[in-house]
């Protein structure tokens, strides 16, 4: 259960931040929030799913992490 909460939290953070970035870009280009929030939300959900899915796959397959390998505990 703890692992599910971790991955769900990462997904929510990724989707929320992507939604905020996409909304800011749309607002900067002159699009009203009411006109573009559905598209922004859809893109954020899909892109966060791909991003977290790739991270989950790498974590489960045991892919090495260069930063993790260079840090040595004292």
Short mmCIF file of C-alpha atoms in Angstrom, two decimals:
data_model
loop_
_atom_site.label_atom_id
_atom_site.label_comp_id
_atom_site.label_asym_id
_atom_site.label_seq_id
_atom_site.Cartn_x
_atom_site.Cartn_y
_atom_site.Cartn_z
CA UNK A 1 0.00 0.00 0.00
CA UNK A 2 2.87 2.33 0.81
CA UNK A 3 4.31 1.88 -2.68
CA UNK A 4 0.96 2.65 -4.31
CA UNK A 5 0.67 5.87 -2.30
CA UNK A 6 4.19 6.85 -3.39
CA UNK A 7 3.51 6.33 -7.09
CA UNK A 8 0.04 7.90 -6.90
CA UNK A 9 1.53 10.93 -5.18
CA UNK A 10 4.19 11.28 -7.85
CA UNK A 11 1.50 11.00 -10.52
CA UNK A 12 -0.62 13.71 -8.91
CA UNK A 13 2.38 16.01 -8.54
CA UNK A 14 3.39 15.45 -12.18
CA UNK A 15 -0.14 15.92 -13.53
CA UNK A 16 -0.77 18.99 -11.40
CA UNK A 17 2.46 20.69 -12.35
CA UNK A 18 2.00 19.89 -16.03
CA UNK A 19 -1.53 21.28 -15.90
CA UNK A 20 -0.24 24.48 -14.28
CA UNK A 21 2.52 24.87 -16.88
CA UNK A 22 0.16 24.23 -19.80
CA UNK A 23 -2.38 26.68 -18.38
CA UNK A 24 0.32 29.33 -17.93
CA UNK A 25 1.50 28.85 -21.51
CA UNK A 26 -2.06 29.14 -22.79
CA UNK A 27 -2.67 32.26 -20.71
CA UNK A 28 0.54 33.77 -22.07
CA UNK A 29 -0.60 33.16 -25.62
CA UNK A 30 -3.91 34.90 -25.01
CA UNK A 31 -6.23 31.93 -24.53
CA UNK A 32 -8.78 32.27 -21.73
CA UNK A 33 -8.65 29.65 -18.98
CA UNK A 34 -12.30 28.76 -19.54
CA UNK A 35 -11.55 27.92 -23.17
CA UNK A 36 -8.48 25.74 -22.69
CA UNK A 37 -8.65 23.99 -19.33
CA UNK A 38 -10.16 20.76 -20.70
CA UNK A 39 -7.41 20.33 -23.29
CA UNK A 40 -4.75 21.23 -20.73
CA UNK A 41 -6.13 18.71 -18.25
CA UNK A 42 -6.30 15.96 -20.87
CA UNK A 43 -2.72 16.56 -21.99
CA UNK A 44 -1.51 16.71 -18.38
CA UNK A 45 -3.21 13.42 -17.48
CA UNK A 46 -1.85 11.59 -20.54
CA UNK A 47 1.67 12.97 -20.31
CA UNK A 48 1.90 12.32 -16.55
CA UNK A 49 0.74 8.73 -17.12
CA UNK A 50 3.47 8.18 -19.70
CA UNK A 51 6.10 9.86 -17.52
CA UNK A 52 5.24 7.96 -14.34
CA UNK A 53 4.75 4.73 -16.26
CA UNK A 54 8.26 4.99 -17.67
CA UNK A 55 9.67 5.77 -14.22
CA UNK A 56 7.80 2.81 -12.72
CA UNK A 57 9.08 0.49 -15.45
CA UNK A 58 12.66 1.63 -14.89
CA UNK A 59 12.32 1.21 -11.14
CA UNK A 60 10.91 -2.31 -11.47
CA UNK A 61 13.45 -3.43 -14.07
CA UNK A 62 16.32 -2.37 -11.85
CA UNK A 63 17.72 0.27 -14.18
CA UNK A 64 20.77 1.89 -12.66
CA UNK A 65 20.82 5.44 -11.49
CA UNK A 66 24.08 7.28 -12.07
CA UNK A 67 23.48 9.71 -9.22
CA UNK A 68 22.55 6.83 -6.89
CA UNK A 69 25.71 4.91 -7.80
CA UNK A 70 28.05 7.84 -7.10
CA UNK A 71 26.64 8.63 -3.63
CA UNK A 72 28.22 6.41 -1.03
CA UNK A 73 26.88 6.25 2.50
CA UNK A 74 29.25 7.16 5.32
#
